[in-house]
CSV table of C-alpha atoms in Angstrom, one decimal:
chain,number,residue,atom,x,y,z
A,1,VAL,CA,137.9,118.6,157.7
A,2,ASP,CA,139.4,121.7,155.7
A,3,ASN,CA,142.7,120.0,155.6
A,4,LEU,CA,141.2,117.1,153.8
A,5,GLU,CA,139.9,119.3,151.2
A,6,VAL,CA,143.1,121.1,150.7
A,7,ILE,CA,144.8,117.6,150.6
A,8,ARG,CA,142.2,117.0,147.9
A,9,ARG,CA,142.9,120.0,145.7
A,10,GLN,CA,146.6,119.2,145.9
A,11,ILE,CA,145.9,115.7,144.9
A,12,ALA,CA,143.6,116.9,141.9
A,13,PHE,CA,147.0,118.9,140.8
A,14,ILE,CA,149.3,115.8,141.1
A,15,ALA,CA,146.8,113.9,139.0
A,16,GLU,CA,146.8,116.9,136.6
A,17,VAL,CA,150.4,116.8,135.9
A,18,ASP,CA,150.3,113.0,135.9
A,19,LYS,CA,149.6,114.1,132.0
A,20,LEU,CA,153.1,115.1,131.4
A,21,LYS,CA,153.9,111.3,131.5
A,22,SER,CA,152.4,111.3,128.1
A,23,VAL,CA,154.1,114.4,126.5
A,24,LEU,CA,156.9,113.1,124.2
A,25,ARG,CA,160.5,114.7,123.9
A,26,ARG,CA,162.9,114.6,121.0
A,27,SER,CA,165.4,112.3,122.5
A,28,SER,CA,165.5,108.7,123.1
A,29,PRO,CA,166.7,107.2,126.5
A,30,ILE,CA,170.3,105.4,126.2
A,31,GLY,CA,170.2,102.5,123.9
A,32,CYS,CA,166.6,103.0,122.7
A,33,GLU,CA,164.5,103.9,119.5
A,34,ARG,CA,161.4,105.1,121.1
A,35,ARG,CA,161.4,108.7,122.2
A,36,GLU,CA,161.5,109.4,126.0
A,37,ASN,CA,158.9,111.2,127.8
A,38,SER,CA,159.0,114.6,129.8
A,39,ALA,CA,158.0,112.8,133.1
A,40,LYS,CA,161.2,110.5,132.9
A,41,HIS,CA,163.2,113.7,131.8
A,42,SER,CA,162.3,115.6,135.0
A,43,TRP,CA,163.3,112.9,137.4
A,44,GLN,CA,166.7,112.3,135.6
A,45,VAL,CA,167.5,116.1,135.5
A,46,ALA,CA,166.5,116.3,139.2
A,47,LEU,CA,168.6,113.6,140.2
A,48,SER,CA,171.5,114.9,138.1
A,49,ALA,CA,171.2,118.3,140.0
A,50,ILE,CA,171.6,116.6,143.3
A,51,ILE,CA,174.8,114.4,142.0
A,52,LEU,CA,176.5,117.2,140.6
A,53,CYS,CA,175.7,120.2,142.6
A,54,GLU,CA,179.5,120.6,144.1
A,55,HIS,CA,180.0,121.4,139.9
A,56,ALA,CA,177.8,124.9,140.3
A,57,ASN,CA,179.6,128.3,139.8
A,58,GLU,CA,178.1,129.7,142.8
A,59,SER,CA,177.2,128.2,146.1
A,60,VAL,CA,173.2,127.0,145.4
A,61,ASP,CA,170.2,126.5,147.5
A,62,LEU,CA,169.8,123.0,146.1
A,63,MET,CA,166.0,122.4,147.3
A,64,LYS,CA,165.5,125.3,145.1
A,65,VAL,CA,167.1,124.2,142.4
A,66,VAL,CA,165.5,120.6,142.5
A,67,LYS,CA,162.2,122.2,142.9
A,68,MET,CA,162.5,124.3,139.9
A,69,LEU,CA,163.4,121.1,137.8
A,70,CYS,CA,160.8,119.0,139.0
A,71,ILE,CA,158.3,121.5,137.6
A,72,HIS,CA,160.2,123.5,134.6
A,73,ASP,CA,158.1,120.9,132.4
A,74,VAL,CA,154.5,120.9,133.5
A,75,VAL,CA,153.8,123.6,131.1
A,76,GLU,CA,154.2,121.2,128.4
A,77,ILE,CA,150.8,119.4,129.0
A,78,ASP,CA,149.3,122.4,127.5
A,79,VAL,CA,152.0,123.7,124.9
A,80,GLY,CA,153.9,120.3,124.0
A,81,ASP,CA,157.7,119.7,124.0
A,82,THR,CA,159.7,122.2,122.0
A,83,PHE,CA,163.1,121.0,120.5
A,84,HIS,CA,165.6,123.3,122.2
A,85,TYR,CA,167.2,124.3,118.5
A,86,ASP,CA,163.7,125.7,117.6
A,87,LYS,CA,163.2,127.6,120.2
A,88,VAL,CA,165.1,130.7,118.9
A,89,GLY,CA,162.5,133.0,117.4
A,90,SER,CA,159.5,130.9,118.6
A,91,ALA,CA,158.2,134.6,119.8
A,92,ASP,CA,155.1,133.4,121.5
A,93,LEU,CA,156.1,130.2,123.2
A,94,PHE,CA,157.0,132.1,126.4
A,95,GLN,CA,153.3,133.9,126.1
A,96,ARG,CA,151.7,130.4,125.8
A,97,GLU,CA,154.0,128.7,128.3
A,98,GLU,CA,153.3,131.5,131.0
A,99,ALA,CA,149.7,130.9,130.6
A,100,ALA,CA,149.9,127.2,131.1
A,101,ALA,CA,152.1,127.9,134.2
A,102,ARG,CA,149.1,130.1,135.3
A,103,ARG,CA,146.6,127.8,134.8
A,104,ILE,CA,148.2,124.5,136.4
A,105,PHE,CA,149.9,125.8,139.4
A,106,GLY,CA,146.7,128.0,139.6
A,107,MET,CA,145.1,124.6,140.7
A,108,LEU,CA,146.9,125.2,143.8
A,109,ASP,CA,146.3,127.3,146.9
A,110,ASP,CA,148.9,130.1,148.3
A,111,PRO,CA,151.7,130.0,149.1
A,112,LEU,CA,152.2,126.9,146.9
A,113,ARG,CA,150.7,128.5,143.9
A,114,SER,CA,153.0,131.5,144.3
A,115,GLU,CA,156.0,129.8,145.3
A,116,LEU,CA,156.0,127.2,142.2
A,117,LEU,CA,154.6,129.9,139.6
A,118,SER,CA,157.8,132.2,141.1
A,119,LEU,CA,160.0,129.1,140.5
A,120,TRP,CA,158.9,128.4,136.9
A,121,HIS,CA,159.5,132.3,135.9
A,122,GLU,CA,162.9,132.2,138.0
A,123,PHE,CA,164.0,129.1,136.0
A,124,GLU,CA,162.9,131.0,132.8
A,125,ALA,CA,164.7,134.0,133.6
A,126,ARG,CA,168.0,132.6,134.6
A,127,GLU,CA,169.0,135.4,136.3
A,128,THR,CA,170.0,133.8,139.6
A,129,ALA,CA,172.6,131.3,140.6
A,130,GLU,CA,170.1,128.4,140.9
A,131,ALA,CA,168.3,129.2,137.7
A,132,ARG,CA,171.6,129.2,135.6
A,133,TYR,CA,172.9,125.8,137.4
A,134,ALA,CA,169.7,124.1,136.9
A,135,ALA,CA,169.6,125.3,133.1
A,136,ALA,CA,173.2,123.7,132.7
A,137,VAL,CA,172.0,120.7,134.2
A,138,ASP,CA,168.9,120.4,132.2
A,139,ARG,CA,171.0,121.1,128.9
A,140,LEU,CA,173.5,118.6,130.0
A,141,MET,CA,171.1,116.2,129.9
A,142,ALA,CA,170.3,116.2,126.3
A,143,ILE,CA,174.0,116.1,125.8
A,144,ILE,CA,174.8,112.7,128.0
A,145,MET,CA,171.6,111.4,125.9
A,146,ASN,CA,172.5,111.9,122.7
A,147,SER,CA,176.2,111.1,123.0
A,148,ASN,CA,175.4,107.8,124.4
A,149,ASN,CA,173.1,107.3,121.5
A,150,ASN,CA,175.2,107.3,118.9
A,151,GLY,CA,174.4,111.3,118.4
A,152,GLY,CA,170.7,110.3,119.1
A,153,ASN,CA,168.4,112.9,117.7
A,154,TRP,CA,171.1,115.2,116.5
A,155,PRO,CA,171.9,113.8,112.9
A,156,ALA,CA,168.4,113.7,111.9
A,157,SER,CA,167.6,117.3,113.1
A,158,ASP,CA,170.8,118.6,111.4
A,159,ILE,CA,172.5,119.7,114.4
A,160,THR,CA,176.1,120.2,114.1
A,161,LEU,CA,178.7,120.6,116.8
A,162,GLU,CA,178.8,124.4,116.0
A,163,LYS,CA,175.4,124.6,116.6
A,164,ILE,CA,175.4,122.5,119.9
A,165,VAL,CA,178.3,125.0,121.2
A,166,LEU,CA,176.4,128.1,120.0
A,167,ASN,CA,173.1,127.0,121.6
A,168,ASN,CA,174.5,125.6,124.8
A,169,ARG,CA,177.4,128.1,125.9
A,170,HIS,CA,175.0,129.5,128.8
A,171,MET,CA,175.9,126.3,130.4
A,172,ALA,CA,179.4,127.9,131.5
A,173,ASP,CA,177.2,130.6,133.4
A,174,GLY,CA,175.8,127.8,135.7
A,175,ALA,CA,178.7,125.6,136.0
A,176,ARG,CA,181.8,126.0,134.0
A,177,GLY,CA,183.0,122.3,134.7
A,178,LEU,CA,179.9,120.8,133.2
A,179,TRP,CA,180.0,122.6,130.2
A,180,GLU,CA,183.6,121.8,129.6
A,181,VAL,CA,182.8,118.0,129.8
A,182,ALA,CA,179.7,118.8,127.6
A,183,GLN,CA,182.0,120.1,124.7
A,184,MET,CA,184.2,117.2,125.1
A,185,MET,CA,181.2,115.1,124.7
A,186,ALA,CA,179.8,116.7,121.6
A,187,GLN,CA,183.6,116.7,120.1
A,188,GLU,CA,183.8,112.9,120.5
A,189,CYS,CA,180.6,112.6,118.9
A,190,CYS,CA,182.0,114.5,115.8
A,191,GLU,CA,185.1,112.6,115.9
A,192,LYS,CA,183.1,109.4,115.7
A,193,GLY,CA,181.5,110.7,112.7
A,194,PHE,CA,177.9,110.8,114.3
A,195,ILE,CA,177.5,114.5,113.8
A,196,ARG,CA,179.2,117.0,111.2
A,197,GLU,CA,181.4,119.9,112.5
A,198,ARG,CA,179.7,122.7,111.0
B,1,VAL,CA,191.4,117.6,135.4
B,2,ASP,CA,191.0,116.0,138.4
B,3,ASN,CA,187.4,117.6,138.5
B,4,LEU,CA,186.6,116.7,134.7
B,5,GLU,CA,187.4,113.1,135.8
B,6,VAL,CA,185.0,113.2,138.7
B,7,ILE,CA,182.4,114.7,136.4
B,8,ARG,CA,183.1,111.8,133.8
B,9,ARG,CA,182.3,109.5,136.8
B,10,GLN,CA,179.4,111.0,137.8
B,11,ILE,CA,177.9,111.1,134.2
B,12,ALA,CA,178.8,107.3,133.8
B,13,PHE,CA,176.4,106.9,137.1
B,14,ILE,CA,173.7,109.2,135.4
B,15,ALA,CA,173.7,107.2,132.0
B,16,GLU,CA,173.6,104.0,134.3
B,17,VAL,CA,170.4,105.1,136.2
B,18,ASP,CA,168.9,106.1,133.1
B,19,LYS,CA,168.1,102.3,132.6
B,20,LEU,CA,165.3,102.9,135.2
B,21,LYS,CA,163.4,104.5,132.6
B,22,SER,CA,162.9,100.9,130.9
B,23,VAL,CA,161.8,99.4,134.3
B,24,LEU,CA,157.9,98.9,134.0
B,25,ARG,CA,155.7,99.2,137.0
B,26,ARG,CA,152.4,97.5,137.8
B,27,SER,CA,150.6,100.5,137.6
B,28,SER,CA,149.4,102.6,134.5
B,29,PRO,CA,149.3,106.4,134.1
B,30,ILE,CA,146.0,108.0,134.8
B,31,GLY,CA,143.5,106.9,131.5
B,32,CYS,CA,146.4,105.0,129.8
B,33,GLU,CA,146.3,101.2,129.4
B,34,ARG,CA,150.4,100.9,129.1
B,35,ARG,CA,152.1,100.4,132.2
B,36,GLU,CA,154.0,102.9,133.6
B,37,ASN,CA,157.8,103.0,134.3
B,38,SER,CA,159.8,103.6,137.3
B,39,ALA,CA,161.4,107.1,136.4
B,40,LYS,CA,158.1,108.7,135.8
B,41,HIS,CA,156.8,107.4,139.3
B,42,SER,CA,160.3,108.9,140.9
B,43,TRP,CA,159.6,112.1,139.5
B,44,GLN,CA,155.8,112.0,140.5
B,45,VAL,CA,156.7,111.0,143.9
B,46,ALA,CA,159.2,113.7,144.5
B,47,LEU,CA,157.3,116.3,143.2
B,48,SER,CA,154.1,115.1,145.3
B,49,ALA,CA,156.3,115.2,148.3
B,50,ILE,CA,157.2,118.7,147.6
B,51,ILE,CA,153.4,119.9,147.0
B,52,LEU,CA,152.3,117.8,150.2
B,53,CYS,CA,154.9,118.6,152.8
B,54,GLU,CA,152.7,120.4,155.2
B,55,HIS,CA,151.1,117.2,155.7
B,56,ALA,CA,154.0,115.4,157.2
B,57,ASN,CA,153.3,114.5,160.9
B,58,GLU,CA,156.6,115.7,162.1
B,59,SER,CA,158.3,118.6,160.6
B,60,VAL,CA,160.7,117.1,158.0
B,61,ASP,CA,163.8,117.8,156.0
B,62,LEU,CA,162.2,118.1,152.7
B,63,MET,CA,165.5,118.0,150.8
B,64,LYS,CA,166.5,114.6,152.3
B,65,VAL,CA,162.9,113.4,151.5
B,66,VAL,CA,163.1,114.4,147.9
B,67,LYS,CA,166.7,112.8,147.4
B,68,MET,CA,165.5,109.4,149.1
B,69,LEU,CA,162.5,109.3,146.6
B,70,CYS,CA,164.9,110.6,143.4
B,71,ILE,CA,166.8,107.4,144.7
B,72,HIS,CA,164.8,104.9,145.9
B,73,ASP,CA,163.9,102.8,143.3
B,74,VAL,CA,167.3,102.7,141.1
B,75,VAL,CA,167.5,99.3,142.5
B,76,GLU,CA,165.1,98.1,140.1
B,77,ILE,CA,167.6,98.5,137.5
B,78,ASP,CA,169.0,95.1,138.7
B,79,VAL,CA,165.9,93.7,140.6
B,80,GLY,CA,163.1,94.6,138.7
B,81,ASP,CA,159.8,96.2,139.9
B,82,THR,CA,158.2,94.0,142.8
B,83,PHE,CA,154.5,94.7,143.5
B,84,HIS,CA,154.0,96.2,146.6
B,85,TYR,CA,151.4,93.1,147.5
B,86,ASP,CA,153.8,90.3,146.8
B,87,LYS,CA,156.3,92.0,148.8
B,88,VAL,CA,155.3,90.6,152.5
B,89,GLY,CA,157.0,87.0,152.4
B,90,SER,CA,159.6,87.7,149.8
B,91,ALA,CA,162.6,86.9,152.1
B,92,ASP,CA,165.7,87.9,150.1
B,93,LEU,CA,164.3,90.6,148.3
B,94,PHE,CA,165.9,93.0,150.8
B,95,GLN,CA,169.2,91.2,150.1
B,96,ARG,CA,168.9,91.5,146.5
B,97,GLU,CA,168.0,95.2,146.6
B,98,GLU,CA,170.8,96.0,149.0
B,99,ALA,CA,173.3,94.4,146.6
B,100,ALA,CA,172.1,96.3,143.7
B,101,ALA,CA,172.3,99.5,145.8
B,102,ARG,CA,175.9,98.7,146.7
B,103,ARG,CA,176.6,98.0,143.1
B,104,ILE,CA,175.0,101.3,141.6
B,105,PHE,CA,175.8,103.8,143.9
B,106,GLY,CA,179.5,102.3,144.3
B,107,MET,CA,180.0,103.9,140.8
B,108,LEU,CA,179.9,107.5,142.5
B,109,ASP,CA,183.0,108.8,144.7
B,110,ASP,CA,182.7,109.3,148.5
B,111,PRO,CA,181.2,111.4,149.9
B,112,LEU,CA,178.3,110.8,147.5
B,113,ARG,CA,178.5,107.2,147.6
B,114,SER,CA,178.1,107.0,151.1
B,115,GLU,CA,175.4,109.6,151.5
B,116,LEU,CA,173.1,107.9,148.8
B,117,LEU,CA,173.6,104.6,150.1
B,118,SER,CA,172.6,105.7,153.7
B,119,LEU,CA,169.7,107.5,152.4
B,120,TRP,CA,168.5,104.2,150.3
B,121,HIS,CA,168.9,102.2,153.9
B,122,GLU,CA,167.1,104.9,155.4
B,123,PHE,CA,164.1,105.0,153.3
B,124,GLU,CA,163.8,101.2,153.7
B,125,ALA,CA,163.8,101.3,157.4
B,126,ARG,CA,161.3,103.7,157.9
B,127,GLU,CA,162.6,104.9,161.1
B,128,THR,CA,162.9,108.8,160.8
B,129,ALA,CA,160.5,111.3,160.4
B,130,GLU,CA,161.6,111.7,156.3
B,131,ALA,CA,161.6,108.1,155.9
B,132,ARG,CA,158.0,107.8,157.1
B,133,TYR,CA,156.8,110.8,155.3
B,134,ALA,CA,158.5,109.6,152.0
B,135,ALA,CA,156.8,106.2,152.3
B,136,ALA,CA,153.4,107.7,153.0
B,137,VAL,CA,153.9,109.8,149.5
B,138,ASP,CA,155.3,106.8,147.9
B,139,ARG,CA,152.1,104.7,148.6
B,140,LEU,CA,149.6,107.4,148.2
B,141,MET,CA,150.6,107.4,144.3
B,142,ALA,CA,149.5,104.1,143.8
B,143,ILE,CA,146.3,105.1,145.4
B,144,ILE,CA,146.0,108.3,143.5
B,145,MET,CA,146.7,106.4,140.0
B,146,ASN,CA,144.5,103.1,140.6
B,147,SER,CA,141.5,105.5,142.2
B,148,ASN,CA,141.7,107.9,139.0
B,149,ASN,CA,141.8,104.8,136.8
B,150,ASN,CA,138.7,102.9,137.7
B,151,GLY,CA,140.8,100.8,140.1
B,152,GLY,CA,143.6,100.4,137.9
B,153,ASN,CA,145.8,97.1,138.3
B,154,TRP,CA,143.9,96.3,141.8
B,155,PRO,CA,141.0,94.4,140.2
B,156,ALA,CA,143.0,92.2,138.1
B,157,SER,CA,145.4,91.9,141.1
B,158,ASP,CA,142.6,90.6,143.5
B,159,ILE,CA,143.4,93.4,145.8
B,160,THR,CA,140.3,94.3,147.9
B,161,LEU,CA,139.6,97.2,149.9
B,162,GLU,CA,140.6,95.4,153.1
B,163,LYS,CA,144.1,94.5,151.7
B,164,ILE,CA,144.5,98.1,150.7
B,165,VAL,CA,144.0,99.4,154.1
B,166,LEU,CA,145.8,96.7,155.7
B,167,ASN,CA,149.0,97.0,153.4
B,168,ASN,CA,149.1,101.0,153.5
B,169,ARG,CA,148.2,101.6,157.3
B,170,HIS,CA,151.7,102.6,157.7
B,171,MET,CA,151.1,105.6,155.7
B,172,ALA,CA,149.5,107.0,159.0
B,173,ASP,CA,153.0,106.9,160.7
B,174,GLY,CA,154.2,109.4,158.3
B,175,ALA,CA,151.2,111.8,157.2
B,176,ARG,CA,148.0,111.0,159.4
B,177,GLY,CA,145.9,113.3,156.8
B,178,LEU,CA,147.2,111.7,153.6
B,179,TRP,CA,146.4,108.4,155.3
B,180,GLU,CA,142.9,109.4,156.0
B,181,VAL,CA,142.2,110.8,152.3
B,182,ALA,CA,143.7,107.7,151.0
B,183,GLN,CA,141.5,105.3,152.8
B,184,MET,CA,138.4,107.7,151.4
B,185,MET,CA,139.8,107.3,147.7
B,186,ALA,CA,140.0,103.5,148.1
B,187,GLN,CA,136.5,103.4,149.9
B,188,GLU,CA,135.1,105.4,146.8
B,189,CYS,CA,136.7,102.7,144.6
B,190,CYS,CA,134.9,100.0,146.2
B,191,GLU,CA,131.6,102.2,146.2
B,192,LYS,CA,131.7,102.4,142.5
B,193,GLY,CA,132.1,98.4,142.3
B,194,PHE,CA,135.8,98.9,140.9
B,195,ILE,CA,136.8,96.9,143.9
B,196,ARG,CA,135.5,94.4,146.4
B,197,GLU,CA,135.4,95.2,150.0
B,198,ARG,CA,136.9,91.6,151.3
């Protein structure tokens, strides 16, 4: 009976994070006008981390990476999606996101609660091999989506090749090869005239 | 340079499975009228497998389970989503899904191609502890969504409590506790008058 109560609370958590399906992101799926939501992004980035694992700079615990990526966006349920290029200077964003993480993962019992909260912090801090690789794959997603979508949300947001390189260069800390390809894709977007160089 | 070509092919695969974001499912997110898509479902079921892992009947390799769940629906890109209750009797569905799996995973190089194709078959065959647990969590999702949504798509599809129990009882092979809670949730739906008993 205790066990059924534990399951009930875990299901309440799953029903709560179901709200992530309604959070809209800035980027659109390839070939679509409509904006994509954060739940789909979370699936795609987790699958991509599995596919691209051999390109991590250091050997990583893939399960830890995938857990991080499955939960990294749930704080958006409370805080909303923040455009990557607006994050610099958004001083209280981390505080608001952390409060959201405490509320949402707080619905679970320990040890899960602590494990997920700690993984969320680890992803944000980008100080371990797993977090650096996860961050590289997360950023690669936006570049794949926009490159395959005639520049996607970049032109409307006045994002130039220079800004892309400047704001995503931390990808190299997690996966040098992925960053190299990401730059090639952004460069091609520039050559095709979808984005300006600077 | 070889490495960059490998990455380019893996990115082409990621861009291809991006199409899963457009495949609609029969069930709706909690509190929403619109139908949900398969990419969001894939994220939710992978996260749920992580959260509920302690309830698997046998000890499972969680990474294998999560990989299975991240890829189990990509065949829908070619085949579309099939309502669980229509699957019985759909004789050529497996053949069409397998052809889709061969085409889609065939975009990758070995060993990834073989690994993912084999995981897809393992999930479908439900003969290992991982596949049985993954199937239990997959079925639990529909029951959570519909129970939290006033019966969701069940009434319109003429799904009764009896049918739910009959069609999902294999959940007990993967996770007895989850099946017990799933039955309680369906029973509650029946008591509230959202679905008929038989």
